[in-house]
XYZ file of C-alpha atoms in Angstrom:
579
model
C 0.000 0.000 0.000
C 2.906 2.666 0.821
C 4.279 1.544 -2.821
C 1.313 2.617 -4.164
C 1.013 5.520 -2.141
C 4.583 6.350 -3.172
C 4.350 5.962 -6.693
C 1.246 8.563 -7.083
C 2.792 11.285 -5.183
C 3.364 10.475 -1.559
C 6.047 12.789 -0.093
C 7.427 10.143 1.982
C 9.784 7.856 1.662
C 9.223 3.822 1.345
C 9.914 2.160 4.916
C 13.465 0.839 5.249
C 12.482 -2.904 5.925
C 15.025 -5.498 4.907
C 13.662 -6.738 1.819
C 14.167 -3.532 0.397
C 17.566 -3.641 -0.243
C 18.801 -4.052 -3.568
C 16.249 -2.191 -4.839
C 16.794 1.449 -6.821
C 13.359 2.040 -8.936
C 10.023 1.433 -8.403
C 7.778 1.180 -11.452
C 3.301 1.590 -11.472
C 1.903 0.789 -15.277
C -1.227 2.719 -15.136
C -4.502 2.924 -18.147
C -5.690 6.436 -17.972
C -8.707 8.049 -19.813
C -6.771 10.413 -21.903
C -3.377 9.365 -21.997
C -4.257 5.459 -22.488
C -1.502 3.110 -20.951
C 1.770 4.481 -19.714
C 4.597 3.276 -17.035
C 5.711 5.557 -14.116
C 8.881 4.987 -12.816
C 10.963 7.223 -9.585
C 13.510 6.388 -7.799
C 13.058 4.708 -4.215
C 15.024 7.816 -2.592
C 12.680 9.476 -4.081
C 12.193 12.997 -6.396
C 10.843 13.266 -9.693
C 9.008 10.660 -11.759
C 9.504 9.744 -15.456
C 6.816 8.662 -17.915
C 6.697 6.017 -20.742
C 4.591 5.614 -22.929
C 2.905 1.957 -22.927
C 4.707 -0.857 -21.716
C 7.890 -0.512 -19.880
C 9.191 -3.474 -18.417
C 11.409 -3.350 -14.984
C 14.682 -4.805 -15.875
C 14.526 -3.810 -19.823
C 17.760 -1.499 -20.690
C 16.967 2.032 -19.222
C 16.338 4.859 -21.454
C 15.270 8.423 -20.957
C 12.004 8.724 -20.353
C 8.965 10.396 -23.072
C 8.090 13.057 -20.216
C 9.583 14.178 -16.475
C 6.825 14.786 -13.624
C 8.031 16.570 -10.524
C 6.873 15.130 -7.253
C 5.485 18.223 -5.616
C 2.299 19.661 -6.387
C 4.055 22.826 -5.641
C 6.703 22.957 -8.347
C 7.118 25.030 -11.528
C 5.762 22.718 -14.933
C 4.301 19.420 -15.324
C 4.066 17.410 -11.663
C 2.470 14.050 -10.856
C -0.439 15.369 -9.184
C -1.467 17.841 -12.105
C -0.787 15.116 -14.552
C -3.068 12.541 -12.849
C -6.245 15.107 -11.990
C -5.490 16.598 -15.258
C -6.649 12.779 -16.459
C -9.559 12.946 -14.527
C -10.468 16.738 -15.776
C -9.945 18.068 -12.901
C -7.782 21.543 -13.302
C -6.982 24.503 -10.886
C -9.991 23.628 -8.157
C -9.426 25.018 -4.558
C -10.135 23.935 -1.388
C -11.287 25.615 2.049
C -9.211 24.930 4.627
C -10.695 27.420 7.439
C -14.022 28.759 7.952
C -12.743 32.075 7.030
C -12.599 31.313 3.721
C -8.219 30.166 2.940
C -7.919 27.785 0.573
C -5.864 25.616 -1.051
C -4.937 23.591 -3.992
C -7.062 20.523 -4.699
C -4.166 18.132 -5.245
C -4.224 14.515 -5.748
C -3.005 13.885 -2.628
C -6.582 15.034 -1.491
C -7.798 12.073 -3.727
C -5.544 9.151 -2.155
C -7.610 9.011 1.190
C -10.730 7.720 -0.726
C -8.178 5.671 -2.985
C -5.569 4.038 -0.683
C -6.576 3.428 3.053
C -3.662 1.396 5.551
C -4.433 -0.935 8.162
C -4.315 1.484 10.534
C -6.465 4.126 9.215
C -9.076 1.107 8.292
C -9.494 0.166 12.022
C -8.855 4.003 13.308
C -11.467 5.608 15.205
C -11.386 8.996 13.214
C -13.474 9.634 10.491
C -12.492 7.809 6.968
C -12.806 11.245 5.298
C -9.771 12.357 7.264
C -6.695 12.994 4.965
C -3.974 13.475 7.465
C -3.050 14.702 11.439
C -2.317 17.922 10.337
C -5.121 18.573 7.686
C -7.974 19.651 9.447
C -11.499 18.931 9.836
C -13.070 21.458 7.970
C -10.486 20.968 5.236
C -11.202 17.141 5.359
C -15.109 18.051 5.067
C -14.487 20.390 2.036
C -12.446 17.813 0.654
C -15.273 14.868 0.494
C -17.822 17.853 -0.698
C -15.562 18.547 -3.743
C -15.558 14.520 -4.424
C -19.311 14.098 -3.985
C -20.836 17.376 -5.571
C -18.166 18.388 -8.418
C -18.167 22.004 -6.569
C -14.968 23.185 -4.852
C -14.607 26.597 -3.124
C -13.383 28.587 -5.829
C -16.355 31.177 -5.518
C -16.322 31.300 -1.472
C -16.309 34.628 -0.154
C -18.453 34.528 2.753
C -20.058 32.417 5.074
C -23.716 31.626 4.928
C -26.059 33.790 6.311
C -28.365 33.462 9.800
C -31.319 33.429 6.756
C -29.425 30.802 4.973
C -28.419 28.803 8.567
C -31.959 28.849 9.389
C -33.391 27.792 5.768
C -30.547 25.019 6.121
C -31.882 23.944 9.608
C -35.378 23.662 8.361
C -34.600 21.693 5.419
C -32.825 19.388 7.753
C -35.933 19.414 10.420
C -38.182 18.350 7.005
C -35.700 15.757 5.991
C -35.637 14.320 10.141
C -39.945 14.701 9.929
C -40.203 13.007 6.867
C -37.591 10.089 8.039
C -39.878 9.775 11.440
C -42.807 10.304 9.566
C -41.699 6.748 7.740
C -40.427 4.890 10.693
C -43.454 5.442 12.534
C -45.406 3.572 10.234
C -43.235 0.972 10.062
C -43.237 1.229 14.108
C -46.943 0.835 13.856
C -47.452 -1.720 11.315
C -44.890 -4.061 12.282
C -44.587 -3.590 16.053
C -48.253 -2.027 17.297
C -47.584 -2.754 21.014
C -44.287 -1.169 21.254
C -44.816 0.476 24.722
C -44.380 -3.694 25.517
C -41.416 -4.676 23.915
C -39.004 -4.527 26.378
C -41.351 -6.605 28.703
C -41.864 -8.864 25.801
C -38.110 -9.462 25.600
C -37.970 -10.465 28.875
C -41.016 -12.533 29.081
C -39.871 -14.409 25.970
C -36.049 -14.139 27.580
C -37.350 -16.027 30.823
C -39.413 -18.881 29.034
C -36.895 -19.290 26.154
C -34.424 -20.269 29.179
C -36.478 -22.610 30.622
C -36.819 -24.267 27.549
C -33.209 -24.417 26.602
C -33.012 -26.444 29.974
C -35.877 -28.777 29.213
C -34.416 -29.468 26.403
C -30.848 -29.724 27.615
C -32.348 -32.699 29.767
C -34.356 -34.229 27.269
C -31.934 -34.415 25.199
C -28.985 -35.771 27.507
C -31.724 -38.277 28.447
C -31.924 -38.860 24.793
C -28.231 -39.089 24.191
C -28.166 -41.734 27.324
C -30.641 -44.128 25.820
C -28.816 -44.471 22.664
C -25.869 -45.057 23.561
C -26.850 -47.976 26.270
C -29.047 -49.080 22.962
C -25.636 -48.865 21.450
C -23.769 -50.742 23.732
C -26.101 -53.677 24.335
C -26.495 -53.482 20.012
C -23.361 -54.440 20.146
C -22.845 -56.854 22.542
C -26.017 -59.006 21.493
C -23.834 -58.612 17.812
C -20.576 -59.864 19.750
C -22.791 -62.648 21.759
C -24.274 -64.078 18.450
C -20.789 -64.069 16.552
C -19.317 -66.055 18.986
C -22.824 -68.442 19.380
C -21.632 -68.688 15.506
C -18.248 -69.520 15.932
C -19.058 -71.996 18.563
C -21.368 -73.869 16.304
C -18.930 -73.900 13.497
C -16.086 -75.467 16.261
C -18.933 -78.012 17.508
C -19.867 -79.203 13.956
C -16.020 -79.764 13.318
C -15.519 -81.547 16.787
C -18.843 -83.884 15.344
C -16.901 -84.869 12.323
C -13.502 -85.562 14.634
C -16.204 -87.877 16.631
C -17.167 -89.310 14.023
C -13.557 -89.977 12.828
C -12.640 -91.203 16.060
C -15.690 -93.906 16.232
C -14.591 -94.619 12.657
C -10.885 -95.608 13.769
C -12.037 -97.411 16.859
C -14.295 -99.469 14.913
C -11.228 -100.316 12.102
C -8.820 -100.894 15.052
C -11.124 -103.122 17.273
C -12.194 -105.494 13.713
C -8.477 -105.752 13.252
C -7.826 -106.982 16.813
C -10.414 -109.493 16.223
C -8.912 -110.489 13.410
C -5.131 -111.050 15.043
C -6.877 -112.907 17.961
C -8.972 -115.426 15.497
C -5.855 -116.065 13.642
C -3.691 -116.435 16.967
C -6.472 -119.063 17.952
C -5.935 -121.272 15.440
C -1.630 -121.354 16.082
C -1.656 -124.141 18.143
C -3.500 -126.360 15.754
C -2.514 -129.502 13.650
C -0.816 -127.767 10.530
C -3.253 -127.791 8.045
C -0.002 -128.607 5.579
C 2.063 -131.203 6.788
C 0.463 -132.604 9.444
C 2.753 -132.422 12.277
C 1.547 -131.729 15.691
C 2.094 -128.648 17.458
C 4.770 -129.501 19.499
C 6.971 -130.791 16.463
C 6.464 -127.704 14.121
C 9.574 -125.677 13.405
C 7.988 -122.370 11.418
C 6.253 -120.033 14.002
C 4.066 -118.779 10.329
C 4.244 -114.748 11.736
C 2.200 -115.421 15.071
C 4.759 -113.361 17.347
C 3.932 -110.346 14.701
C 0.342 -110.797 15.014
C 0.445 -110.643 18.918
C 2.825 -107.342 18.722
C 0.225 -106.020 16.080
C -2.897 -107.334 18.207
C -1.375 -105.501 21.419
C -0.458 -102.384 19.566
C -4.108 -102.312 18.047
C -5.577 -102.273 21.806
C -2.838 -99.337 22.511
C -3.823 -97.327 20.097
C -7.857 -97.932 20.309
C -7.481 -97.211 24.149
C -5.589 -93.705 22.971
C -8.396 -92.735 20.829
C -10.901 -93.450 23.301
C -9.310 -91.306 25.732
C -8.931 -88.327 23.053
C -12.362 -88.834 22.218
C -13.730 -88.608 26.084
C -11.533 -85.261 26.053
C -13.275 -84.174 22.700
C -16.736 -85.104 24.178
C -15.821 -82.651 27.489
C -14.644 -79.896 25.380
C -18.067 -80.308 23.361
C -20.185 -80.309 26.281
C -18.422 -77.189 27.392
C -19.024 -75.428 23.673
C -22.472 -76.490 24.327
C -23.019 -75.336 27.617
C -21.479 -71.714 26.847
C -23.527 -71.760 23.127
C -26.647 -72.498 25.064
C -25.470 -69.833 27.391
C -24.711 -66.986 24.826
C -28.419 -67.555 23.311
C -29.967 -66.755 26.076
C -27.981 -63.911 27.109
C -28.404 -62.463 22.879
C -32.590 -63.046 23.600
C -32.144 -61.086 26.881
C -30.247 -58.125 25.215
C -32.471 -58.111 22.241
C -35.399 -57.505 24.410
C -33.090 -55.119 26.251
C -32.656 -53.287 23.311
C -36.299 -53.151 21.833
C -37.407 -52.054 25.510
C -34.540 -49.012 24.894
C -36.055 -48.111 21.628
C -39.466 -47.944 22.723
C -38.364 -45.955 25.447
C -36.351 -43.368 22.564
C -39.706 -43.360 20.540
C -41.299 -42.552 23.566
C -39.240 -39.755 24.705
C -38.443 -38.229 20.858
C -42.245 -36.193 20.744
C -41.474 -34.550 24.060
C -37.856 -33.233 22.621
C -38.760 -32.779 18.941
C -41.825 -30.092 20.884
C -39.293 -28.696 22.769
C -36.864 -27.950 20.184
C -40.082 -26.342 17.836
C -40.949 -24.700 20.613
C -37.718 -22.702 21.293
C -36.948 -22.345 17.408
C -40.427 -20.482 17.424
C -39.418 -18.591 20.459
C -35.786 -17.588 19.323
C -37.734 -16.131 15.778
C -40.222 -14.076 18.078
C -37.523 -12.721 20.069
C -35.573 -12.092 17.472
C -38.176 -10.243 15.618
C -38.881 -8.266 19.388
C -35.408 -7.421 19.328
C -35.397 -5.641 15.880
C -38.514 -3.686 16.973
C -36.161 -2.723 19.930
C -34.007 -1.326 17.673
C -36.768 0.120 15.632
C -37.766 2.198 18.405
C -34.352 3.445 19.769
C -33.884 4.571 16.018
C -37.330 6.450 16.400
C -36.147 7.513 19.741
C -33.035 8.651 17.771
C -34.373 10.495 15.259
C -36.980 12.782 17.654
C -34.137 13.989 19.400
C -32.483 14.568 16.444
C -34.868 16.692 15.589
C -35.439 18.184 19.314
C -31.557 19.759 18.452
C -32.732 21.001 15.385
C -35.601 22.200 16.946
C -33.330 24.234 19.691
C -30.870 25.451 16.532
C -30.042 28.779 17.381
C -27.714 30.382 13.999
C -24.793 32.130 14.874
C -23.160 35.006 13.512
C -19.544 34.275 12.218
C -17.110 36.893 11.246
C -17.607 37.839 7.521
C -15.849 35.572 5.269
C -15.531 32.638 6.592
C -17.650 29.348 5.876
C -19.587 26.238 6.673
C -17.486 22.764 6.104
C -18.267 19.974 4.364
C -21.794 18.391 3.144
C -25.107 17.448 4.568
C -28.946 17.119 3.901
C -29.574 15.363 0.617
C -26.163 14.696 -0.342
C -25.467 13.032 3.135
C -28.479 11.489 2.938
C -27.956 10.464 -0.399
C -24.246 9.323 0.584
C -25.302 7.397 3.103
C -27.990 5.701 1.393
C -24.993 4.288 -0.901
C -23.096 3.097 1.643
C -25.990 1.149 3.349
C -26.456 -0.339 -0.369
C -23.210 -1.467 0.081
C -23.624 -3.004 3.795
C -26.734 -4.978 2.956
C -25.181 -6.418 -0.318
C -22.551 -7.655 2.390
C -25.616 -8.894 4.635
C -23.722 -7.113 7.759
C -25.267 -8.412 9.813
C -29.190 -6.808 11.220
C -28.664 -5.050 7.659
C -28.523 -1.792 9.345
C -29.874 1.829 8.516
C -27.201 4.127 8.024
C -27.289 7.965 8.646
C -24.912 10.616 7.718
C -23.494 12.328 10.461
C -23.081 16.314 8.856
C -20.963 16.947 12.804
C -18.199 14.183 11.848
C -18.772 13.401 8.280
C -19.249 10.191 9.143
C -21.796 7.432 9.560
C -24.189 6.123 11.944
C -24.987 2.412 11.967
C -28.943 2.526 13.288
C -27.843 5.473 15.043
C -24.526 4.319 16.686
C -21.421 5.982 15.872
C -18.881 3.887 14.126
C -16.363 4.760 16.736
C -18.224 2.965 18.938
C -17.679 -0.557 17.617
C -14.845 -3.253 17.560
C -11.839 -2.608 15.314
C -13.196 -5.146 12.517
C -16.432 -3.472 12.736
C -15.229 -0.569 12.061
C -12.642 -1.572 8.919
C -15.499 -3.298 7.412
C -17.285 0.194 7.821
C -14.440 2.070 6.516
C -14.254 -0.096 3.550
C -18.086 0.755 3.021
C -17.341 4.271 3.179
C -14.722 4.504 0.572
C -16.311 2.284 -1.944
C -19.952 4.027 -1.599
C -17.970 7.055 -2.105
C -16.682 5.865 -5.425
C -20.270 4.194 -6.691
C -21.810 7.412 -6.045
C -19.108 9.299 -8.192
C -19.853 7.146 -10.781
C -23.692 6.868 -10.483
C -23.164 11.064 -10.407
C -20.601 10.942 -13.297
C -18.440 13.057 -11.071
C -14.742 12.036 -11.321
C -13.030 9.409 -9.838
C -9.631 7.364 -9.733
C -11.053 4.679 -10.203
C -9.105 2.800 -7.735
C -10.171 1.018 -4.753
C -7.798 -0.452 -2.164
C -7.946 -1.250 1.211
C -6.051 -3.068 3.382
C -7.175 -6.101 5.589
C -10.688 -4.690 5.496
C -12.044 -7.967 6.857
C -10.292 -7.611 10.228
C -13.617 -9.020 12.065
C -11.898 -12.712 10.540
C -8.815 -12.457 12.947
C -8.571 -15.284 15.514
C -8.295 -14.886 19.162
C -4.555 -14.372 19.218
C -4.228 -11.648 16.900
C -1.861 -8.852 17.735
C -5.434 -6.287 17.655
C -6.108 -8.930 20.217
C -9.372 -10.694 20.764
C -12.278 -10.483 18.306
C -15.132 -8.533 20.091
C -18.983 -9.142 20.593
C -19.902 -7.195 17.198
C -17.410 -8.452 15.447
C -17.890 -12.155 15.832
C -21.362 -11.772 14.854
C -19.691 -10.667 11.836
C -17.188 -13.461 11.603
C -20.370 -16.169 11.594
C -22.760 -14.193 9.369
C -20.325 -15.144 6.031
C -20.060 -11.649 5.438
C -16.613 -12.205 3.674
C -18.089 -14.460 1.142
C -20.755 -11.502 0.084
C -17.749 -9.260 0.421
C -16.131 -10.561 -2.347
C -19.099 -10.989 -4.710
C -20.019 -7.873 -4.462
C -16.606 -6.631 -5.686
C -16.249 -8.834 -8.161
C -20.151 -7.485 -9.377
C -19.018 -4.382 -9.394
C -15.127 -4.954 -10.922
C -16.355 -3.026 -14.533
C -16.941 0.329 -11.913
C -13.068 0.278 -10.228
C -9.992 -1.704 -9.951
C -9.998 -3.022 -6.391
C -7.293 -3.904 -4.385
C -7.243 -5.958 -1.277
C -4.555 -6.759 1.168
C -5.728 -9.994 3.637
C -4.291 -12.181 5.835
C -7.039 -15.099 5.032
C -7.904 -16.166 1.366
C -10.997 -15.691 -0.285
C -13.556 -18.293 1.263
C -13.846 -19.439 -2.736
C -12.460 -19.545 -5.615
C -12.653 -15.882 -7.538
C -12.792 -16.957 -11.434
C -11.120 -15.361 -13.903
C -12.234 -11.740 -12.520
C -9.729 -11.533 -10.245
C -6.183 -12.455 -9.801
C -5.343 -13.686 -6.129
C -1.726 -13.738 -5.243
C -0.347 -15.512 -2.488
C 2.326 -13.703 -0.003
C 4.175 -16.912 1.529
C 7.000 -15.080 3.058
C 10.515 -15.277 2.949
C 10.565 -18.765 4.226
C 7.846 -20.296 2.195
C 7.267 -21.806 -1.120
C 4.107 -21.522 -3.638
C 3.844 -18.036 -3.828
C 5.281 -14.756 -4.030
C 7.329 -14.239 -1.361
C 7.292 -10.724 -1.773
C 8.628 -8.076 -3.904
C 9.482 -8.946 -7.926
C 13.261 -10.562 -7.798
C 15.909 -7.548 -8.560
């Protein structure tokens, strides 16, 4: 923003920060109405500037410039203020600086105010028409006239008269009649008991609490149910899986039985088998006759006894595995049996849990209507509130008006600044502008002729947070501009503002904690309307914005977002173009 600043006329030099250095020019490619594209460059120590025609790239081989513009509005020939105003048509207009009638130059430096605003004069507490410390107010005042009517002070001579002071108070009176005139009816149609409001409020206030703790209850009663229903869901789930597993184990343990009876069986026909054939050793042989006790071939029988005893060994070993089988299935069974029953019991368990939810979902489904319908009638009670204190506003408005005594200045001298119709009309803009945001309550906003600045439903910007207030100040300089244009009065063309959405800092932001005002703000999405708007309005003025969070979406082709990422970071600028 200083860059800028610097490179359309600001006397002061650029700040002597560290990424700086290595630096000599600065360079601003400008389209202008008459002169079409051209390239300013100057010097960072500052001094003159020089002018190119079209196109002059930083970092091309230097040459003299077409033309030489001297910094100071002051100075003999051609100067960068002349040459810019003398763009927008505007040539040898003076200012009022006093109410006696001095003037000055209207330089372009007058313009960057409503064309360049820092961080610190976004968030500041004066009023956005002020130009610098050392200006003035009625200066400051004549200065935003000039902008918003075309009319500068060339003509002044004297002041207004007590006739003219008085004709001026009246018109204002009319003006503050016909406003009350209008809310009234509003008052009336909208909010016919509003003698009651405030004892509505709290009514509503009282009952609406009661309700948020019925329904606090009801709900943690809610939130209990489920998640028992939850828990014994899931155990009847982890109960029936392992009935399932269980079954799957017994029905392999059947087939091992079954295998087991199967060798037993094999083994116990093969024992009978050796023991018929050992019965029949001692016999005659069948081959040559010779009695037992002269036979010299024992035919295998000593095998057949090994293999006969080795049988019984192995059948009484399979018997044993399969009475340690049968255990182990009786215990399955046992614990399958047992799991069923406990799954039945926490299935009823469960539908006894839901029929207690259905039962208890009416009674916090009412409460919740109930307080929803609530919240909108206090709500609604609320803006009548504010209705009213507006009313209230405006009558005693008009009870100063009323008591207006005009004063007699010293001949010469003047009254600063604009108010009636233009305000009015001023201020009408800039609420345009705040609704198309949605601030939030989408306020009324005044023109305050004593400050030259506005009131938000009759509160003084200085009165609200920082963020508040830069979103404010950003509404004030570009309803400015759209009612040069919609007036065809001249205009830069140039908005930019710097972190104008302040009300999006977090807690631990050096302008320290968000407050009240501006995190109702912060929720309303304000930001997102911010940026539409702008980019609705981008054919009116080129708009510049300096912010520490992104856009909450993408901006299209309309814009161009760059990202600062510092000197330590990587996908972005980091900062100024490379030397």
């Amino acid at each position: 923003m200083k860059a800028l600043d610097f490179m359309t006329g600001a006397g002061s030099a650029l700040p002597d920060i560290e990424q700086i250095q290595g630096y000599e020019r600065a360079w601003l490619e400008l389209d202008l109405p008459v002169s079409g594209r051209v390239t300013l460059v100057r010097a960072l120590s500052g001094g003159a500037y020089g002018i190119y025609e079209g196109t002059k790239e930083p970092g091309a081989d230097i040459v003299e410039p077409n033309r030489t513009l001297g910094a100071d509005h002051r100075s003999k020939g051609e100067n960068i203020s002349s040459f810019l105003l003398a763009e927008l048509g505007v040539v040898d207009r003076k200012i009022a600086r006093t109410l006696i009638g001095e003037k000055n130059p209207f330089t372009f430096r007058h313009f960057a105010p409503y064309v360049f605003t820092e961080e610190t004069n976004m968030m500041g507490e004066w009023s956005p028409i002020r130009i610098s410390a050392q200006s003035g107010e009625t200066f400051d005042k004549n200065v935003l006239k000039f902008i918003v009517t075309g009319l500068d002070d060339s003509a002044m001579q004297t002041t207004r008269s007590v006739d003219a002071q008085k004709t001026a108070n009246l018109g204002k009176i009319e003006l503050i009649d016909d406003m009350i005139t209008t809310a009234e009816e509003e008052l009336e149609r909208r909010w016919p008991d509003s003698a009651d409001l405030e004892g509505q409020l709290e009514r509503i206030s009282t009952t609406v609490e009661g309700l948020q703790q019925a329904m606090t209850e009801r709900q943690a009663l809610l939130d209990g149910m489920r998640r028992e229903r939850r828990s014994k869901v899931e155990a009847a789930n982890e109960a029936m899986e392992r009935r399932s597993d269980i079954s799957v184990t017994l029905d392999r343990f059947a087939l091992l039985d079954a295998v087991y009876d199967s060798d037993v069986t094999r083994l116990e026909a093969l024992e009978e088998g050796g023991a018929a054939l050992l019965a029949g050793a001692r016999r005659i042989c069948p081959v040559c006759g010779a009695d037992p006790a002269h036979q010299q071939h024992e035919h295998g029988f000593g095998e057949i006894e090994v293999t006969q005893a080795a049988t019984r060994a192995e059948i009484a070993k399979i018997r044993l595995e399969r009475s340690d089988l049968r255990k182990a299935m009786a215990s399955l069974e046992a614990e399958r049996e047992g799991l069923h029953r406990r799954g039945e019991r926490l299935v009823s368990e469960v539908e006894a849990l839901e029929a207690d939810i259905a039962e208890a979902k009416p009674a916090e489904a009412s409460s919740r209507l109930a307080y929803e319908e609530l919240d909108r009638t206090r709500h609604e009670v609320r803006k009548g509130i504010a209705h009213l204190r507006y009313v209230e506003g405006l009558r005693a408005r008009r009870a100063r008006l009323a008591a207006f005594r005009p004063t007699s200045v010293p001949r010469g001298s003047v009254t600063a600044g604009i108010g009636g119709v233009v305000g009015h009309e001023l201020a009408s803009t800039i609420q345009s502008v705040l609704h198309a945001w949605y601030f939030p309550g989408l306020p009324t906003v005044a023109f305050d002729p004593g400050t030259h600045d506005i009131l938000i439903n009759g509160k003084n910007r200085r009165a609200n947070g920082k963020g508040v207030r830069a979103l404010m100040n950003a509404a004030f300089k570009i309803g400015v501009m759209l009612y040069c244009r919609s007036k065809a009065l001249p205009h830069p063309g140039i908005v930019a503002l710097d972190s104008p959405l302040l009300s999006y800092r977090d807690s631990l932001s050096r302008h320290g904690a968000p407050g009240a005002d501006e995190k109702q703000v912060a929720e309303s999405g304000l930001n997102a309307h911010f940026y539409r708007f702008l980019l609705d309005n981008a054919d009116k003025a080129q708009f510049v914005v300096i912010e520490n969070d992104a856009p909450p979406f993408d901006l299209g082709d309309a814009a161009r977002v760059t990202t600062f990422v510092g000197s330590e970071g990587s996908g972005g600028r980091r900062g100024f173009f490379p030397a």
